[in-house]
Amino acid sequence: MANILVVTEHLKGEFQDITFEMLGKAKEIAQSTGGSCSAMVFGSMSGQTDQMGAADTVITAEVGDDYNPEAYAAAVKSVVSANSPDLIMIGSTSMGIDIANPVSTALDIPTVSFCADIVAAGGGFTCTSQMYGGKMNVVSSVDGALISMVLAGSFNADTGRVSGSPAVEASAVEAGAGKVRFKQLIEPEAADVDITQSDILVAVGRGIGSKDDIEVAEELAEALEADIACSRPIVDAGWMSKSHQVGKSGMKVKPKVYIALGISGAPEHIEGMKATSTIIAINTDKNAPIFDVAHYGMTEDLFDVVEELLEELD
Ligand SMILES: Cc1cc2nc3c(=O)[nH]c(=O)nc-3n(C[C@H](O)[C@H](O)[C@H](O)COP(=O)(O)OP(=O)(O)OC[C@H]3O[C@@H](n4cnc5c(N)ncnc54)[C@H](O)[C@@H]3O)c2cc1C
């Protein structure tokens, strides 16, 4: 019998998808083991418990609406201590990373990170974690209580997006006089392009050499009616905005065609574009890892190839 606590996430008055992904999975495990599913909500989100129909119980914590890692982690620790759930599900997100580790160390409960699947097995749980950007799966079995950090996108959010009227319990948690204060929510800059929706992407990497030379790639993109994307060093150098970055810390794209110009193919980059139907790589280094995933490749200078392509297209 698995009693599960889901630590919800919200932003600007709305529960985040990861909340519903975890709730759907928690409900499935609770039902299969004859256990129960509780959802912990923060601040005024306690007024939206009607969205938590997948949970049997909602536990509220009056720690304010604005995220505060210190206060939220203390609240989760207190609720876990009081309720002793068998499984605590926390998002593998910026907020989840803040919360899971202090709770884990304070209460001596093991944490399994990057969980893409969780099943109840033999009185404990078996988790499958996706490591190295999905290159390797690690299966861990834990007997007894466990914190699992759930990777976003692992479960169907619609399964957990259920209306209802679960029982509501107020926790004894109060906003304490901690050292951390919320000052301001800094919104990401508005994207000038949504590369996740592009059919064709011309992506530039460090091989482009300079900011001025990006113009060559932009010409090719224009001729192909494509959008322009890039690897992270291009953003780090301030040559393009973050909204163009593909990869682990950028966008996950799925175009029909991805033309990689001077991109080596680091795992963190591949993670963001491996779902592309046709990958074309141009790189002077025949050993560049991008050729392991490319459907077509040329070991040529990108400027020569782009010039010839533009002439052909013209
Ligand atoms: C936590 C973390 C998150 C990260 N997230 C991302 C991410 O989201 N996206 C991302 O891209 N990276 C990310 N990185 C960085 C990643 O590890 C690589 O450093 C980065 O992808 C390399 O970018 P690149 O291929 O443009 O540059 P390089 O690795 O320097 O490759 C440049 C390539 O250009 C080729 N080249 C040079 N001149 C020419 C020429 N004239 N013609 C043709 N080819 C040429 C070279 O042979 C080389 O292969 C992340 C790293 C970490 C640690």
Tab-separated table of C-alpha atoms and ligand atoms in Angstrom:
chain	number	residue	atom	x	y	z
A	1	MET	CA	0.000	0.000	0.000
A	2	ALA	CA	1.726	3.171	-1.208
A	3	ASN	CA	0.772	6.532	0.277
A	4	ILE	CA	2.055	9.237	-2.019
A	5	LEU	CA	2.638	12.956	-1.549
A	6	VAL	CA	2.872	15.135	-4.672
A	7	VAL	CA	4.583	18.502	-4.206
A	8	THR	CA	2.734	20.809	-6.612
A	9	GLU	CA	4.259	23.691	-8.564
A	10	HIS	CA	2.562	26.915	-9.551
A	11	LEU	CA	3.476	30.108	-11.336
A	12	LYS	CA	1.430	33.282	-11.610
A	13	GLY	CA	-1.652	31.647	-10.123
A	14	GLU	CA	-1.635	28.507	-12.258
A	15	PHE	CA	-0.561	24.973	-11.501
A	16	GLN	CA	2.272	23.898	-13.803
A	17	ASP	CA	1.978	20.857	-16.090
A	18	ILE	CA	4.527	18.915	-14.027
A	19	THR	CA	1.985	18.997	-11.165
A	20	PHE	CA	-0.625	17.173	-13.226
A	21	GLU	CA	1.929	14.745	-14.670
A	22	MET	CA	2.923	13.725	-11.139
A	23	LEU	CA	-0.674	13.598	-9.896
A	24	GLY	CA	-1.732	11.271	-12.728
A	25	LYS	CA	1.136	8.897	-12.018
A	26	ALA	CA	0.626	9.118	-8.247
A	27	LYS	CA	-3.048	8.248	-8.614
A	28	GLU	CA	-2.169	5.242	-10.804
A	29	ILE	CA	0.345	3.904	-8.251
A	30	ALA	CA	-1.960	4.613	-5.304
A	31	GLN	CA	-4.851	2.794	-6.964
A	32	SER	CA	-2.734	-0.208	-7.954
A	33	THR	CA	-1.458	-0.633	-4.400
A	34	GLY	CA	-4.613	0.332	-2.488
A	35	GLY	CA	-2.862	3.422	-1.103
A	36	SER	CA	-3.691	7.119	-1.201
A	37	CYS	CA	-2.583	10.226	-3.031
A	38	SER	CA	-2.113	13.634	-1.393
A	39	ALA	CA	-1.175	16.896	-3.069
A	40	MET	CA	0.640	19.659	-1.220
A	41	VAL	CA	-0.269	23.163	-2.408
A	42	PHE	CA	1.229	26.504	-1.424
A	43	GLY	CA	-0.184	29.933	-0.609
A	44	SER	CA	-3.407	30.995	-2.283
A	45	MET	CA	-3.331	27.959	-4.592
A	46	SER	CA	-5.348	26.433	-1.735
A	47	GLY	CA	-8.271	28.231	-3.390
A	48	GLN	CA	-7.923	26.020	-6.473
A	49	THR	CA	-8.175	22.581	-4.918
A	50	ASP	CA	-11.039	21.797	-7.301
A	51	GLN	CA	-8.309	21.130	-9.917
A	52	MET	CA	-6.757	18.471	-7.699
A	53	GLY	CA	-9.401	15.810	-8.309
A	54	ALA	CA	-6.740	13.154	-8.875
A	55	ALA	CA	-5.750	13.499	-5.206
A	56	ASP	CA	-7.659	12.041	-2.265
A	57	THR	CA	-6.442	14.844	-0.011
A	58	VAL	CA	-4.959	18.288	-0.497
A	59	ILE	CA	-2.596	19.570	2.184
A	60	THR	CA	-2.216	23.355	2.226
A	61	ALA	CA	0.792	25.356	3.379
A	62	GLU	CA	0.442	29.077	4.099
A	63	VAL	CA	3.881	30.104	2.964
A	64	GLY	CA	2.918	32.792	0.453
A	65	ASP	CA	2.440	32.653	-3.311
A	66	ASP	CA	5.894	33.827	-4.306
A	67	TYR	CA	8.339	30.971	-4.430
A	68	ASN	CA	10.870	30.992	-1.621
A	69	PRO	CA	13.211	27.976	-1.584
A	70	GLU	CA	13.861	28.160	2.130
A	71	ALA	CA	10.218	28.486	3.203
A	72	TYR	CA	8.873	25.947	0.691
A	73	ALA	CA	11.516	23.337	1.557
A	74	ALA	CA	10.808	23.822	5.280
A	75	ALA	CA	7.074	23.413	4.611
A	76	VAL	CA	7.587	20.175	2.644
A	77	LYS	CA	9.876	18.848	5.352
A	78	SER	CA	7.245	19.560	7.991
A	79	VAL	CA	4.425	17.910	5.994
A	80	VAL	CA	6.556	14.850	5.203
A	81	SER	CA	7.499	14.497	8.893
A	82	ALA	CA	3.865	14.738	9.956
A	83	ASN	CA	2.445	12.354	7.336
A	84	SER	CA	5.281	9.890	6.615
A	85	PRO	CA	4.371	9.224	2.963
A	86	ASP	CA	5.988	6.240	1.273
A	87	LEU	CA	6.697	8.150	-1.914
A	88	ILE	CA	7.251	11.906	-2.269
A	89	MET	CA	7.057	13.104	-5.864
A	90	ILE	CA	8.857	16.367	-6.642
A	91	GLY	CA	9.486	17.845	-10.093
A	92	SER	CA	12.995	17.616	-11.518
A	93	THR	CA	12.763	21.370	-11.992
A	94	SER	CA	14.489	24.465	-10.633
A	95	MET	CA	12.044	24.491	-7.720
A	96	GLY	CA	12.237	20.741	-7.176
A	97	ILE	CA	16.026	20.776	-6.982
A	98	ASP	CA	15.802	23.416	-4.238
A	99	ILE	CA	13.311	21.370	-2.243
A	100	ALA	CA	14.207	17.708	-2.692
A	101	ASN	CA	17.762	17.843	-1.418
A	102	PRO	CA	17.220	19.641	1.913
A	103	VAL	CA	14.209	17.426	2.682
A	104	SER	CA	16.171	14.319	1.740
A	105	THR	CA	19.161	15.146	3.924
A	106	ALA	CA	17.129	16.480	6.868
A	107	LEU	CA	14.845	13.435	7.052
A	108	ASP	CA	17.317	10.846	5.774
A	109	ILE	CA	15.079	9.783	2.905
A	110	PRO	CA	16.866	8.695	-0.283
A	111	THR	CA	16.293	10.706	-3.462
A	112	VAL	CA	16.247	9.270	-6.963
A	113	SER	CA	16.810	11.984	-9.589
A	114	PHE	CA	15.718	12.285	-13.244
A	115	CYS	CA	12.859	9.751	-12.892
A	116	ALA	CA	11.106	8.973	-16.167
A	117	ASP	CA	9.168	6.060	-14.668
A	118	ILE	CA	8.233	4.807	-11.214
A	119	VAL	CA	6.548	1.546	-10.269
A	120	ALA	CA	5.632	0.123	-6.887
A	121	ALA	CA	7.513	-3.119	-6.375
A	122	GLY	CA	7.836	-5.448	-3.384
A	123	GLY	CA	7.004	-2.902	-0.674
A	124	GLY	CA	9.236	-0.259	-2.240
A	125	PHE	CA	9.646	1.417	-5.613
A	126	THR	CA	11.607	0.877	-8.792
A	127	CYS	CA	12.546	4.029	-10.688
A	128	THR	CA	13.950	4.442	-14.165
A	129	SER	CA	16.146	7.522	-14.416
A	130	GLN	CA	17.179	9.078	-17.701
A	131	MET	CA	20.820	10.102	-17.531
A	132	TYR	CA	23.164	11.954	-19.883
A	133	GLY	CA	20.372	13.581	-21.839
A	134	GLY	CA	18.567	10.297	-22.441
A	135	LYS	CA	21.647	8.330	-23.564
A	136	MET	CA	21.456	5.960	-20.603
A	137	ASN	CA	18.667	4.592	-18.405
A	138	VAL	CA	19.453	3.701	-14.807
A	139	VAL	CA	17.068	1.467	-12.854
A	140	SER	CA	17.094	1.901	-9.050
A	141	SER	CA	15.125	-0.082	-6.503
A	142	VAL	CA	14.497	1.439	-3.096
A	143	ASP	CA	12.902	-0.327	-0.134
A	144	GLY	CA	11.026	2.058	2.120
A	145	ALA	CA	10.334	5.768	1.773
A	146	LEU	CA	11.654	7.560	-1.277
A	147	ILE	CA	11.785	11.005	-2.878
A	148	SER	CA	11.519	10.749	-6.646
A	149	MET	CA	12.367	13.748	-8.789
A	150	VAL	CA	10.194	13.492	-11.873
A	151	LEU	CA	11.449	14.611	-15.281
A	152	ALA	CA	8.969	16.922	-17.010
A	153	GLY	CA	7.312	15.266	-19.997
A	154	SER	CA	7.569	11.727	-18.596
A	155	PHE	CA	3.865	11.257	-17.837
A	156	ASN	CA	0.617	12.392	-19.418
A	157	ALA	CA	-0.525	15.597	-17.690
A	158	ASP	CA	-4.110	15.062	-18.871
A	159	THR	CA	-4.372	11.964	-16.661
A	160	GLY	CA	-3.823	14.120	-13.597
A	161	ARG	CA	-5.845	17.104	-14.768
A	162	VAL	CA	-9.049	16.014	-13.056
A	163	SER	CA	-11.665	18.220	-11.390
A	164	GLY	CA	-13.053	17.125	-8.050
A	165	SER	CA	-13.407	17.989	-4.418
A	166	PRO	CA	-10.690	16.240	-2.465
A	167	ALA	CA	-10.567	16.562	1.310
A	168	VAL	CA	-8.559	19.635	2.320
A	169	GLU	CA	-6.275	19.638	5.349
A	170	ALA	CA	-4.432	22.736	6.529
A	171	SER	CA	-0.879	21.940	7.569
A	172	ALA	CA	0.575	23.515	10.680
A	173	VAL	CA	3.210	25.196	8.500
A	174	GLU	CA	3.659	28.945	8.802
A	175	ALA	CA	5.862	31.320	6.858
A	176	GLY	CA	8.873	31.509	9.160
A	177	ALA	CA	11.384	34.288	9.618
A	178	GLY	CA	13.965	32.750	7.298
A	179	LYS	CA	16.888	34.474	5.671
A	180	VAL	CA	15.667	34.220	2.074
A	181	ARG	CA	13.284	36.912	0.755
A	182	PHE	CA	11.435	36.951	-2.542
A	183	LYS	CA	12.286	40.178	-4.342
A	184	GLN	CA	11.134	39.999	-7.950
A	185	LEU	CA	10.052	37.579	-10.672
A	186	ILE	CA	12.305	38.155	-13.674
A	187	GLU	CA	10.466	37.020	-16.791
A	188	PRO	CA	12.455	35.557	-19.704
A	189	GLU	CA	12.839	37.951	-22.614
A	190	ALA	CA	10.032	37.644	-25.151
A	191	ALA	CA	11.012	35.298	-27.981
A	192	ASP	CA	11.335	36.868	-31.429
A	193	VAL	CA	10.812	33.436	-33.020
A	194	ASP	CA	9.371	30.100	-31.890
A	195	ILE	CA	11.880	27.604	-33.312
A	196	THR	CA	9.916	24.688	-31.843
A	197	GLN	CA	7.359	25.271	-34.617
A	198	SER	CA	9.803	25.577	-37.540
A	199	ASP	CA	9.809	23.120	-40.456
A	200	ILE	CA	13.360	23.949	-41.491
A	201	LEU	CA	16.122	25.211	-39.221
A	202	VAL	CA	19.544	26.496	-40.216
A	203	ALA	CA	21.598	26.193	-37.030
A	204	VAL	CA	24.973	27.800	-36.467
A	205	GLY	CA	27.659	26.712	-34.031
A	206	ARG	CA	30.994	28.054	-32.907
A	207	GLY	CA	32.411	27.070	-36.307
A	208	ILE	CA	30.767	30.193	-37.716
A	209	GLY	CA	33.658	32.104	-36.175
A	210	SER	CA	32.210	35.574	-35.599
A	211	LYS	CA	28.972	37.444	-35.082
A	212	ASP	CA	29.271	39.158	-38.453
A	213	ASP	CA	29.490	35.830	-40.286
A	214	ILE	CA	26.082	34.742	-38.987
A	215	GLU	CA	24.737	36.846	-41.852
A	216	VAL	CA	25.800	34.071	-44.280
A	217	ALA	CA	23.633	31.553	-42.418
A	218	GLU	CA	20.762	34.049	-42.285
A	219	GLU	CA	20.931	34.405	-46.071
A	220	LEU	CA	20.677	30.640	-46.433
A	221	ALA	CA	17.761	30.534	-43.987
A	222	GLU	CA	15.959	33.216	-45.964
A	223	ALA	CA	16.511	31.386	-49.263
A	224	LEU	CA	15.135	28.172	-47.759
A	225	GLU	CA	12.296	29.926	-45.920
A	226	ALA	CA	13.814	28.519	-42.757
A	227	ASP	CA	14.348	29.907	-39.276
A	228	ILE	CA	17.727	30.401	-37.721
A	229	ALA	CA	18.865	28.489	-34.632
A	230	CYS	CA	22.166	28.059	-32.818
A	231	SER	CA	24.224	26.161	-30.284
A	232	ARG	CA	24.824	27.494	-26.805
A	233	PRO	CA	28.250	29.142	-27.305
A	234	ILE	CA	26.600	31.494	-29.812
A	235	VAL	CA	24.147	32.639	-27.126
A	236	ASP	CA	26.843	32.770	-24.463
A	237	ALA	CA	28.882	35.035	-26.754
A	238	GLY	CA	25.855	37.342	-27.057
A	239	TRP	CA	25.670	36.800	-30.844
A	240	MET	CA	22.068	35.536	-30.809
A	241	SER	CA	19.233	35.586	-28.299
A	242	LYS	CA	18.400	32.622	-26.071
A	243	SER	CA	15.167	31.991	-27.989
A	244	HIS	CA	17.320	30.570	-30.834
A	245	GLN	CA	19.281	28.109	-28.686
A	246	VAL	CA	18.751	24.392	-29.260
A	247	GLY	CA	19.659	21.818	-26.631
A	248	LYS	CA	19.516	20.751	-23.044
A	249	SER	CA	19.347	24.275	-21.690
A	250	GLY	CA	17.615	25.623	-24.786
A	251	MET	CA	14.713	24.542	-26.973
A	252	LYS	CA	13.732	21.018	-27.981
A	253	VAL	CA	13.030	21.231	-31.703
A	254	LYS	CA	11.523	18.788	-34.174
A	255	PRO	CA	11.780	20.293	-37.677
A	256	LYS	CA	11.644	18.319	-40.904
A	257	VAL	CA	15.155	19.485	-41.799
A	258	TYR	CA	17.970	20.663	-39.509
A	259	ILE	CA	21.093	22.045	-41.176
A	260	ALA	CA	23.940	22.157	-38.641
A	261	LEU	CA	26.697	24.556	-39.699
A	262	GLY	CA	29.897	24.252	-37.659
A	263	ILE	CA	28.255	22.442	-34.743
A	264	SER	CA	30.315	19.660	-33.153
A	265	GLY	CA	27.338	17.666	-31.827
A	266	ALA	CA	27.862	17.700	-28.060
A	267	PRO	CA	25.309	15.530	-26.164
A	268	GLU	CA	23.716	18.674	-24.728
A	269	HIS	CA	23.061	19.973	-28.243
A	270	ILE	CA	21.898	16.636	-29.684
A	271	GLU	CA	19.364	16.342	-26.838
A	272	GLY	CA	17.467	19.279	-28.321
A	273	MET	CA	17.366	18.238	-31.987
A	274	LYS	CA	17.615	14.453	-32.182
A	275	ALA	CA	13.910	14.129	-33.074
A	276	THR	CA	14.529	15.920	-36.415
A	277	SER	CA	13.454	13.941	-39.508
A	278	THR	CA	16.499	14.894	-41.614
A	279	ILE	CA	19.735	16.203	-40.139
A	280	ILE	CA	22.336	17.662	-42.497
A	281	ALA	CA	25.725	18.417	-40.927
A	282	ILE	CA	28.548	20.487	-42.374
A	283	ASN	CA	31.736	20.338	-40.366
A	284	THR	CA	35.426	20.382	-41.263
A	285	ASP	CA	36.205	17.676	-38.687
A	286	LYS	CA	35.281	14.219	-39.960
A	287	ASN	CA	35.325	12.921	-36.382
A	288	ALA	CA	32.783	15.459	-35.106
A	289	PRO	CA	30.037	13.569	-33.184
A	290	ILE	CA	27.338	15.421	-35.129
A	291	PHE	CA	28.047	12.929	-37.946
A	292	ASP	CA	26.829	10.101	-35.655
A	293	VAL	CA	23.300	11.490	-35.790
A	294	ALA	CA	23.343	13.214	-39.204
A	295	HIS	CA	21.483	11.647	-42.116
A	296	TYR	CA	23.666	13.585	-44.573
A	297	GLY	CA	27.080	15.030	-43.836
A	298	MET	CA	29.843	16.998	-45.526
A	299	THR	CA	33.366	17.416	-44.196
A	300	GLU	CA	33.751	20.835	-45.791
A	301	ASP	CA	34.183	24.434	-44.792
A	302	LEU	CA	30.700	25.721	-44.059
A	303	PHE	CA	31.300	29.005	-45.877
A	304	ASP	CA	32.175	27.198	-49.138
A	305	VAL	CA	29.103	24.983	-48.894
A	306	VAL	CA	26.708	27.807	-48.014
A	307	GLU	CA	28.074	29.934	-50.858
A	308	GLU	CA	27.521	27.130	-53.364
A	309	LEU	CA	24.071	26.394	-51.983
A	310	LEU	CA	23.071	30.041	-52.287
A	311	GLU	CA	24.247	30.108	-55.906
A	312	GLU	CA	22.234	26.957	-56.639
A	313	LEU	CA	19.143	28.319	-54.910
A	314	ASP	CA	19.491	31.602	-56.735
B	1	LIG	C1	24.643	21.804	-18.366
B	1	LIG	C2	24.993	22.118	-19.795
B	1	LIG	C3	23.980	22.498	-20.643
B	1	LIG	C4	24.295	22.760	-21.981
B	1	LIG	N1	23.269	23.109	-22.819
B	1	LIG	C5	23.546	23.269	-24.124
B	1	LIG	C6	22.494	23.555	-25.050
B	1	LIG	O1	21.324	23.711	-24.677
B	1	LIG	N2	22.819	23.688	-26.351
B	1	LIG	C7	24.111	23.564	-26.815
B	1	LIG	O2	24.316	23.697	-28.036
B	1	LIG	N3	25.109	23.314	-25.953
B	1	LIG	C8	24.872	23.184	-24.635
B	1	LIG	N4	25.893	22.959	-23.781
B	1	LIG	C9	27.287	23.104	-24.293
B	1	LIG	C10	27.780	21.862	-25.029
B	1	LIG	O3	28.405	20.999	-24.099
B	1	LIG	C11	28.822	22.252	-26.094
B	1	LIG	O4	29.874	22.972	-25.489
B	1	LIG	C12	28.253	23.081	-27.227
B	1	LIG	O5	27.103	22.456	-27.762
B	1	LIG	C13	29.288	23.218	-28.337
B	1	LIG	O6	28.795	24.096	-29.285
B	1	LIG	P1	29.345	24.065	-30.763
B	1	LIG	O7	29.137	22.729	-31.372
B	1	LIG	O8	28.774	25.246	-31.460
B	1	LIG	O9	30.902	24.397	-30.562
B	1	LIG	P2	32.169	23.463	-30.670
B	1	LIG	O10	32.026	22.249	-29.852
B	1	LIG	O11	33.347	24.355	-30.418
B	1	LIG	O12	32.172	23.005	-32.192
B	1	LIG	C14	32.450	23.839	-33.277
B	1	LIG	C15	32.541	22.930	-34.510
B	1	LIG	O13	32.685	23.726	-35.649
B	1	LIG	C16	33.563	23.057	-36.555
B	1	LIG	N5	34.092	24.065	-37.448
B	1	LIG	C17	34.983	25.057	-37.163
B	1	LIG	N6	35.154	25.840	-38.246
B	1	LIG	C18	34.369	25.344	-39.225
B	1	LIG	C19	34.117	25.719	-40.573
B	1	LIG	N7	34.671	26.798	-41.124
B	1	LIG	N8	33.242	24.971	-41.298
B	1	LIG	C20	32.648	23.862	-40.764
B	1	LIG	N9	32.870	23.473	-39.503
B	1	LIG	C21	33.708	24.211	-38.742
B	1	LIG	C22	34.589	22.394	-35.661
B	1	LIG	O14	35.165	21.274	-36.320
B	1	LIG	C23	33.730	21.974	-34.465
B	1	LIG	O15	33.258	20.634	-34.594
B	1	LIG	C24	25.632	22.686	-22.455
B	1	LIG	C25	26.636	22.297	-21.578
B	1	LIG	C26	26.331	22.032	-20.271
B	1	LIG	C27	27.433	21.610	-19.352
